mmCIF file of C-alpha atoms in Angstrom:
data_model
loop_
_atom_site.group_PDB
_atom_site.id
_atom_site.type_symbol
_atom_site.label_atom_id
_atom_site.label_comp_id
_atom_site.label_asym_id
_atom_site.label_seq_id
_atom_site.Cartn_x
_atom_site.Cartn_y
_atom_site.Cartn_z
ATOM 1 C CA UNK A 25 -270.196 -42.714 0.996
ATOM 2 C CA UNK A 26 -269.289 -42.754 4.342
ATOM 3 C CA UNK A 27 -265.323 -43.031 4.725
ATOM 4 C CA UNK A 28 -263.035 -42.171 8.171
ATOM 5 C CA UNK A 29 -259.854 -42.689 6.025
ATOM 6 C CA UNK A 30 -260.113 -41.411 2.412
ATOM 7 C CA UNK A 31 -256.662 -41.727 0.629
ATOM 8 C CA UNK A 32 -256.682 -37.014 0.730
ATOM 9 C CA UNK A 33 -256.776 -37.750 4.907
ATOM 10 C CA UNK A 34 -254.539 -40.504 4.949
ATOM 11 C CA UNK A 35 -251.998 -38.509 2.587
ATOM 12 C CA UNK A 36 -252.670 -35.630 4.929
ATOM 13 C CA UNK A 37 -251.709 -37.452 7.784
ATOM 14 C CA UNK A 38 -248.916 -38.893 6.079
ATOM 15 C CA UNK A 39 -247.850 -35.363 5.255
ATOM 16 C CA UNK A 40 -248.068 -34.158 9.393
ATOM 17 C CA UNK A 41 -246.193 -37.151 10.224
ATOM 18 C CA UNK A 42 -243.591 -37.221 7.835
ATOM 19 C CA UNK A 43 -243.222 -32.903 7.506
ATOM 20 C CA UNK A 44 -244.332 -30.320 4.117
ATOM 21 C CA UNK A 45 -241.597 -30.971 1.723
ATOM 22 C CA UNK A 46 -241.973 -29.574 -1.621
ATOM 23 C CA UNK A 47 -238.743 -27.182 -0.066
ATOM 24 C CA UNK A 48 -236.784 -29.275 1.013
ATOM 25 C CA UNK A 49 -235.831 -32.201 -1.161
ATOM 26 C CA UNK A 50 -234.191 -35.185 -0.739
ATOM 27 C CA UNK A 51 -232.224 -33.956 2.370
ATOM 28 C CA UNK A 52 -233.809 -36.485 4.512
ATOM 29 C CA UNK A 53 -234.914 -39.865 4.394
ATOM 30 C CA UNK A 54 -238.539 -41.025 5.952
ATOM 31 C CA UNK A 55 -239.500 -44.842 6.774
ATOM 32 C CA UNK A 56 -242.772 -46.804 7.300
ATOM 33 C CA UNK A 57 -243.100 -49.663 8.756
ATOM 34 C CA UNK A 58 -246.244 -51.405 7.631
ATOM 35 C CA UNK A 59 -247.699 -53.950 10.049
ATOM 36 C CA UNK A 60 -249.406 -58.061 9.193
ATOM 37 C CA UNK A 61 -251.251 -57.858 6.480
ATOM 38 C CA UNK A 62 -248.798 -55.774 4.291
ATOM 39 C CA UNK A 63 -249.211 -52.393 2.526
ATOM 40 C CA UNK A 64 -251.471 -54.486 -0.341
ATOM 41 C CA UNK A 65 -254.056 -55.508 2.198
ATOM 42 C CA UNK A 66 -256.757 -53.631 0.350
ATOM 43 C CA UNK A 67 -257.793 -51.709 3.531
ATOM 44 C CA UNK A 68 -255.664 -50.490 6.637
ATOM 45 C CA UNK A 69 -251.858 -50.899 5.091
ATOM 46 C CA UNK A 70 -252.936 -50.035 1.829
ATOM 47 C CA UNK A 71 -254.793 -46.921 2.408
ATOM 48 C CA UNK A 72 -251.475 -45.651 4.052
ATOM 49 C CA UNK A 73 -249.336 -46.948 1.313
ATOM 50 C CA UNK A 74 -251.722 -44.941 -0.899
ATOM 51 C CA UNK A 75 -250.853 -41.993 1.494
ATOM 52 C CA UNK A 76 -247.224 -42.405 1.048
ATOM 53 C CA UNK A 77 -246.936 -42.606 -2.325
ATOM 54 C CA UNK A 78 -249.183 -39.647 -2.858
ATOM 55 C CA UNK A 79 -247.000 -37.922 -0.228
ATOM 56 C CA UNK A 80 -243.865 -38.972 -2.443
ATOM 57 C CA UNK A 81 -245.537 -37.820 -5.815
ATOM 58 C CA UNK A 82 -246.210 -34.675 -4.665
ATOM 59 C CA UNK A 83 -243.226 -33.762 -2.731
ATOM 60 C CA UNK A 84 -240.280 -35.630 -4.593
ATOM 61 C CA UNK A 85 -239.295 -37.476 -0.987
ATOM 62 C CA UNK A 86 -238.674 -41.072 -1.396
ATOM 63 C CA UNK A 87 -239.110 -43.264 1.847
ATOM 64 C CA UNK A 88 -237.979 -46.470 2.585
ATOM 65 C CA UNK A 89 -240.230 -49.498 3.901
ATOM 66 C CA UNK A 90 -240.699 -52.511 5.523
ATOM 67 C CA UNK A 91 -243.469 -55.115 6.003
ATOM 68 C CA UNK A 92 -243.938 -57.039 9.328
ATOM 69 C CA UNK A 93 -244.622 -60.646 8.786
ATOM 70 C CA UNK A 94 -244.232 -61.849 12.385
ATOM 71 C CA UNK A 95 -244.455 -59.645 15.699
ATOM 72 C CA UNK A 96 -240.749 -60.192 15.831
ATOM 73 C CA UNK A 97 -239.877 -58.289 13.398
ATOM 74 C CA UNK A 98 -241.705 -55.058 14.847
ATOM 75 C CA UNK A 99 -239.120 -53.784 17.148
ATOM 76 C CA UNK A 100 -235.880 -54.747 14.585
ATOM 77 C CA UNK A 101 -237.444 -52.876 12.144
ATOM 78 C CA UNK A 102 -238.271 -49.706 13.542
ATOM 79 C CA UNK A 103 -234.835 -49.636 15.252
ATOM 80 C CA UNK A 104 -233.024 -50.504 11.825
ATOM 81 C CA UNK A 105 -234.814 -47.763 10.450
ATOM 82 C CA UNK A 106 -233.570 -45.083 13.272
ATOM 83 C CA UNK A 107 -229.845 -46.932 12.877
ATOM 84 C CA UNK A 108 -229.902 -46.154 8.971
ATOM 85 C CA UNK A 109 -231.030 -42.704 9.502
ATOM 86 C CA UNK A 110 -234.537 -42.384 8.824
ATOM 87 C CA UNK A 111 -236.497 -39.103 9.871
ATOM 88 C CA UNK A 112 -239.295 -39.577 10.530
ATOM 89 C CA UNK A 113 -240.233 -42.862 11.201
ATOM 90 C CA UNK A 114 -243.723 -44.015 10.811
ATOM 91 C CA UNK A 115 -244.998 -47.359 12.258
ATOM 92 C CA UNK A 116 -248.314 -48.667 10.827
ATOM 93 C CA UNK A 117 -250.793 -50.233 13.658
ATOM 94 C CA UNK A 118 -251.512 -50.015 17.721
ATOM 95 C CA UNK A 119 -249.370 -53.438 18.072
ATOM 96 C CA UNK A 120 -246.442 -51.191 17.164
ATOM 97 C CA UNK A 121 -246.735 -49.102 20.233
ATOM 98 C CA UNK A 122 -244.007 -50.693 22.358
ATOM 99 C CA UNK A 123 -241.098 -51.049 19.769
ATOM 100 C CA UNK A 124 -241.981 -47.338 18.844
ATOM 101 C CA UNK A 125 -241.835 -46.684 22.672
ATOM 102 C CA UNK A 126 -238.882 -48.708 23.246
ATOM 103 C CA UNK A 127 -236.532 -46.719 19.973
ATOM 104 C CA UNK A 128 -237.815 -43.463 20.202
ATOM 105 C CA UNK A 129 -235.999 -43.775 23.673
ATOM 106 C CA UNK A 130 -232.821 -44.694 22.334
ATOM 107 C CA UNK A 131 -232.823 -42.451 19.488
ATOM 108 C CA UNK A 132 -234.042 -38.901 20.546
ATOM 109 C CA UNK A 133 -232.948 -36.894 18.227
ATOM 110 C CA UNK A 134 -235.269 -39.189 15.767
ATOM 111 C CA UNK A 135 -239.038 -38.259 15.199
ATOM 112 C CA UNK A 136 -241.451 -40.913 15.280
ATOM 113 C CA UNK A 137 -245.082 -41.387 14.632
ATOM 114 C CA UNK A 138 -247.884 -44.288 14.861
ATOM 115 C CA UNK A 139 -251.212 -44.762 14.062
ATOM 116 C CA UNK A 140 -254.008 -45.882 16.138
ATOM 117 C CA UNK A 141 -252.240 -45.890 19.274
ATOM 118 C CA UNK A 142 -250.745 -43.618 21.764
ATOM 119 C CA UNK A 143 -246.969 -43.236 22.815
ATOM 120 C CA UNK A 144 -245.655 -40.998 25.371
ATOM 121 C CA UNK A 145 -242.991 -39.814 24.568
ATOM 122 C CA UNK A 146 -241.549 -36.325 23.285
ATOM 123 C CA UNK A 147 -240.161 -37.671 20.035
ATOM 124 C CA UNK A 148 -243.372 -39.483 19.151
ATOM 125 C CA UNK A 149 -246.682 -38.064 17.258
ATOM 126 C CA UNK A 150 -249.697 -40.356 18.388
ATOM 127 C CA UNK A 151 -252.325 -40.263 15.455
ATOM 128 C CA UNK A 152 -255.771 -41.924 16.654
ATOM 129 C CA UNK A 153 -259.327 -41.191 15.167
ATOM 130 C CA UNK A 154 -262.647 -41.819 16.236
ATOM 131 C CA UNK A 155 -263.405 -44.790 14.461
ATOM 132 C CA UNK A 156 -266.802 -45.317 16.258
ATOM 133 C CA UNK A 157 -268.673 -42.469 15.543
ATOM 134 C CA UNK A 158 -268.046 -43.389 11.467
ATOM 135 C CA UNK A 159 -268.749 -47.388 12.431
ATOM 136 C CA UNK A 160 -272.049 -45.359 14.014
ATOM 137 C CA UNK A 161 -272.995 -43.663 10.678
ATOM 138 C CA UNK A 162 -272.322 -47.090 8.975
ATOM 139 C CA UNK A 163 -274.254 -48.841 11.445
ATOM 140 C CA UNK A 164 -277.392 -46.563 10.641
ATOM 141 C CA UNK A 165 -277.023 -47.129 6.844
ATOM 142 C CA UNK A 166 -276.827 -50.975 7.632
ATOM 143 C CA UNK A 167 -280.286 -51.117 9.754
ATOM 144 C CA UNK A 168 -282.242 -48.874 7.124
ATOM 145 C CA UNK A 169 -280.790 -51.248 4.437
ATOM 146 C CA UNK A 170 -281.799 -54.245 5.874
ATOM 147 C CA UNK A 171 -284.818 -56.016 5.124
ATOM 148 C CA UNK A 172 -284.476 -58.462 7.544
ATOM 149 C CA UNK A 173 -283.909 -56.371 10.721
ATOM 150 C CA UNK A 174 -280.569 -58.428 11.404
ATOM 151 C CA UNK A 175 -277.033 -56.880 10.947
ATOM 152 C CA UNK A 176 -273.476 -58.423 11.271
ATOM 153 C CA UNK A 177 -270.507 -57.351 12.527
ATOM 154 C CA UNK A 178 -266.992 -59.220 11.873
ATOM 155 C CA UNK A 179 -263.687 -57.390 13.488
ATOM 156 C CA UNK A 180 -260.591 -58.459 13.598
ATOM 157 C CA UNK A 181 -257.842 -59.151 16.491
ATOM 158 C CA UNK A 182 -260.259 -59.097 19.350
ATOM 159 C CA UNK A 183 -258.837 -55.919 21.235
ATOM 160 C CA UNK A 184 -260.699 -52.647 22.429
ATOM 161 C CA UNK A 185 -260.115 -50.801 19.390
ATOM 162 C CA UNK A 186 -261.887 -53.286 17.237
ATOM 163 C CA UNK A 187 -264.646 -53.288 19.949
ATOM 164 C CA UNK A 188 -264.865 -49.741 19.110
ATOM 165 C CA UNK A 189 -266.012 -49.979 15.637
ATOM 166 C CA UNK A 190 -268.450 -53.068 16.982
ATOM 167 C CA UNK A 191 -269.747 -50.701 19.644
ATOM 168 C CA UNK A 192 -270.377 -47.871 17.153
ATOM 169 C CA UNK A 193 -272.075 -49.862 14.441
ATOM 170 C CA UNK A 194 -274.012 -51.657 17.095
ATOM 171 C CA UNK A 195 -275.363 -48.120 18.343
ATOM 172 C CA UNK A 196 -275.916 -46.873 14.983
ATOM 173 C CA UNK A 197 -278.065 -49.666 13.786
ATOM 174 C CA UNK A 198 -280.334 -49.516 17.264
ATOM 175 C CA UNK A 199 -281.148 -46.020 16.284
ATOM 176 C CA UNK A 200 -281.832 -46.531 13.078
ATOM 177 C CA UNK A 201 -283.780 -49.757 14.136
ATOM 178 C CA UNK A 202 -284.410 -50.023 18.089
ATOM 179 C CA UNK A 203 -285.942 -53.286 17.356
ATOM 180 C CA UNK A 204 -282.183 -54.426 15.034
ATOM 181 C CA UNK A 205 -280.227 -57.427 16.010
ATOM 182 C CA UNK A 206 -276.157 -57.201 15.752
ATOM 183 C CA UNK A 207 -275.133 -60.314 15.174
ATOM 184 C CA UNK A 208 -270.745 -59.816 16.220
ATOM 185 C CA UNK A 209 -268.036 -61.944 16.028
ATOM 186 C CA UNK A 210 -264.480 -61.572 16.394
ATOM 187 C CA UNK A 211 -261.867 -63.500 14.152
ATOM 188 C CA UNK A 212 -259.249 -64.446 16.384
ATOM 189 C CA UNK A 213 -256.893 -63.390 19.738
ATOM 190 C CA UNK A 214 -253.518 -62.941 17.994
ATOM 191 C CA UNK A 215 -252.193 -60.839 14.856
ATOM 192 C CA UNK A 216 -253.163 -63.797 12.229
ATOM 193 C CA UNK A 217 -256.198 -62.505 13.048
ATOM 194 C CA UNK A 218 -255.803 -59.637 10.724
ATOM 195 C CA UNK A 219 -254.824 -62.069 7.606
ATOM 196 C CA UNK A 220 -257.598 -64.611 7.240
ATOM 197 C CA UNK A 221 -259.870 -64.229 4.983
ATOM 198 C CA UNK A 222 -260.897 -67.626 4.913
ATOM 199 C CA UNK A 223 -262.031 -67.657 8.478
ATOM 200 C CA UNK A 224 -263.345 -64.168 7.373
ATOM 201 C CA UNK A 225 -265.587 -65.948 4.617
ATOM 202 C CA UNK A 226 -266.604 -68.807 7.667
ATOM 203 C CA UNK A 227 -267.578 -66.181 10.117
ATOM 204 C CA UNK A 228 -270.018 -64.081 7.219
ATOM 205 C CA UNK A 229 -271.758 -67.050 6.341
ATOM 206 C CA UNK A 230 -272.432 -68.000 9.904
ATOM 207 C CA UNK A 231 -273.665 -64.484 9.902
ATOM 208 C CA UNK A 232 -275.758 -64.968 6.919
ATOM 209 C CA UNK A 233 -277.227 -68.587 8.568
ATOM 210 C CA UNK A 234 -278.456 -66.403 11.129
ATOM 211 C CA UNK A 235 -280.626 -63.638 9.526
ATOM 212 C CA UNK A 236 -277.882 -61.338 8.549
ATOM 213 C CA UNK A 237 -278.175 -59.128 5.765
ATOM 214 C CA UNK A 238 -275.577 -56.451 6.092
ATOM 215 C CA UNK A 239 -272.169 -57.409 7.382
ATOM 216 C CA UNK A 240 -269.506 -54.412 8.099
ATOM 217 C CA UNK A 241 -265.838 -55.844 8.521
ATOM 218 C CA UNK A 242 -263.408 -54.260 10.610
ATOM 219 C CA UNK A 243 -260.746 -56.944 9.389
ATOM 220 C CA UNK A 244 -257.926 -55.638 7.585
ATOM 221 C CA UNK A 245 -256.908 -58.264 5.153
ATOM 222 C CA UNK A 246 -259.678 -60.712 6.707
ATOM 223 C CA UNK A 247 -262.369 -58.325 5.116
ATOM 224 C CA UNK A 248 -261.634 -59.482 1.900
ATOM 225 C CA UNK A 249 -262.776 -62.444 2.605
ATOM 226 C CA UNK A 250 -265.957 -61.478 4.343
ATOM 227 C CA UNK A 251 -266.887 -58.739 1.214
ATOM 228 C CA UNK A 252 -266.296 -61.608 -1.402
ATOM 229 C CA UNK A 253 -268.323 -64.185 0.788
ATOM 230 C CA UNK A 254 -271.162 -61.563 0.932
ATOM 231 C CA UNK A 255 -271.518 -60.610 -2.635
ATOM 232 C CA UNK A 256 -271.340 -64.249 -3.599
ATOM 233 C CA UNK A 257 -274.381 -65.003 -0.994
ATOM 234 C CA UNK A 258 -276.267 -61.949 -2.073
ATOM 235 C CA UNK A 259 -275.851 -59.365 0.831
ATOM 236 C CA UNK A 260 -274.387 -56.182 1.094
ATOM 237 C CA UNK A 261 -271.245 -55.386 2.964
ATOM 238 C CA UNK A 262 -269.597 -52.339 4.405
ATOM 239 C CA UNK A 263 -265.678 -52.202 4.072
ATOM 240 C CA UNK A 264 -262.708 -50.205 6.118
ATOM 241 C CA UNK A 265 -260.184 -48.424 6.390
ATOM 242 C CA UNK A 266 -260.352 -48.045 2.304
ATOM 243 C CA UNK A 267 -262.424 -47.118 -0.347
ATOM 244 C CA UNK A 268 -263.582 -51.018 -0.983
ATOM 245 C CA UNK A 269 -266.523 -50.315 -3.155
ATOM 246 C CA UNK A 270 -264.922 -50.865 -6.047
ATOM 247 C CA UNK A 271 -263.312 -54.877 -4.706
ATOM 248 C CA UNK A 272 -267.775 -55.963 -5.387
ATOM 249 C CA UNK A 273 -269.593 -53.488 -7.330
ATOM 250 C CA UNK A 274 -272.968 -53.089 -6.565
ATOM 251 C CA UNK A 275 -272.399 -55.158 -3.373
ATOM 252 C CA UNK A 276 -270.815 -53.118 -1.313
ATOM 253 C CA UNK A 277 -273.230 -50.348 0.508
ATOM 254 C CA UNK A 278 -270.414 -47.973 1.626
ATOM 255 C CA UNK A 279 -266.984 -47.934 2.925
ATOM 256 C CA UNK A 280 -266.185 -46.576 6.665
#
């Protein structure tokens, strides 16, 4: 399997971000903030709740939490966190950059971290990956697995990360296949984008209409949608962010 974010890395990261522990005990209090889709999204929420609670098994540190439901709620929650006391505080998601920005100004002395984006500032540990040189490996396994030389692609928000994984797979499959087609489409423009996996199911079997034969979703909670949709039409699919293999048995080629 190919996988950018097992649950040992995402606990690893978890472990940089939030500090080694086993030491130190409860004298300290981390936070996460998870981002739309919530920490049960089977894919980029979850993987890091998995992290956490590894992180909190092994070391003894419990952390508190809180799930964005609207964008609203991003900058209150981080800077609740930093009020109460938290160190570290983690925020889940690039759409979290400017209310970790914004706090880690006002509170210093507070360590922050975020995932998938970058934030300048001294206080803040930027963790990003290279998500399109794993959508590239995926993207090979999807052209030699398809018998139909057509491939889709479904991403999420419609932002350059996302276009990242699109551009990878896209790559991958035209070396596997020079003569593939990558069939892409984006869900939506805004963060609801990352929550609809009815629109998800829509987009696969407009995918599937069209020749496709292996889908990869790059979706958060929207790729449940798209992995169901495929094993119920009879194609493979590629998940994210998690280990989804196990959501469709036998239907699911890998996991990036």
């Amino acid at each position: 399997q190919t996988c950018a974010l097992p649950i040992c890395r995402i606990a690893a990261v978890i472990t940089v971000a939030l500090g080694t522990t086993a030491a130190l005990a409860q004298d300290y209090t981390p936070a996460v903030v998870f981002d739309m889709g919530g920490k049960f999204d089977k894919s980029f929420n979850e993987g890091v709740y998995n992290g956490v609670e590894k992180f909190k098994t092994e070391s003894g540190v419990k952390y508190r939490e809180f799930e964005v439901t609207n964008a609203t709620q991003r900058e209150q929650a981080v800077r609740k966190m930093a009020q109460r006391g938290a160190n570290p505080v983690l925020g889940i998601g690039f759409a979290q950059g400017p209310a970790v920005d914004k706090v880690a100004k006002e509170f210093p002395d507070t360590k922050f971290a975020i995932i998938d984006m970058v934030v300048d500032q001294p206080n803040v540990q930027s963790i990003v990956f290279k998500e399109h040189e794993g959508s590239f490996l995926v993207g090979v396994l999807a052209a030699m697995k398809s018998s139909s030389g057509k491939v889709g692609f479904i991403g999420g928000m419609d932002i350059p990360l996302i276009r990242k994984f699109a551009c990878g797979f896209a790559q991958g499959a035209k070396y596997a296949n020079p003569n593939a087609t990558v069939v892409q489409n984006m869900t939506g423009t805004t963060p609801a984008a990352w929550n609809d996996p009815v629109k998800g199911s829509e987009l696969t079997k407009a995918q599937i209409s069209q020749g496709a034969d292996v889908v990869y979703a790059a979706a958060g909670g929207t790729g449940v949608g798209v992995l169901q949709t495929a094993a119920d039409e009879g194609i493979l699919s590629i998940g994210v962010d998690s280990n989804q293999n196990h959501l469709h048995p036998g239907k699911v080629l890998t996991s990036m």
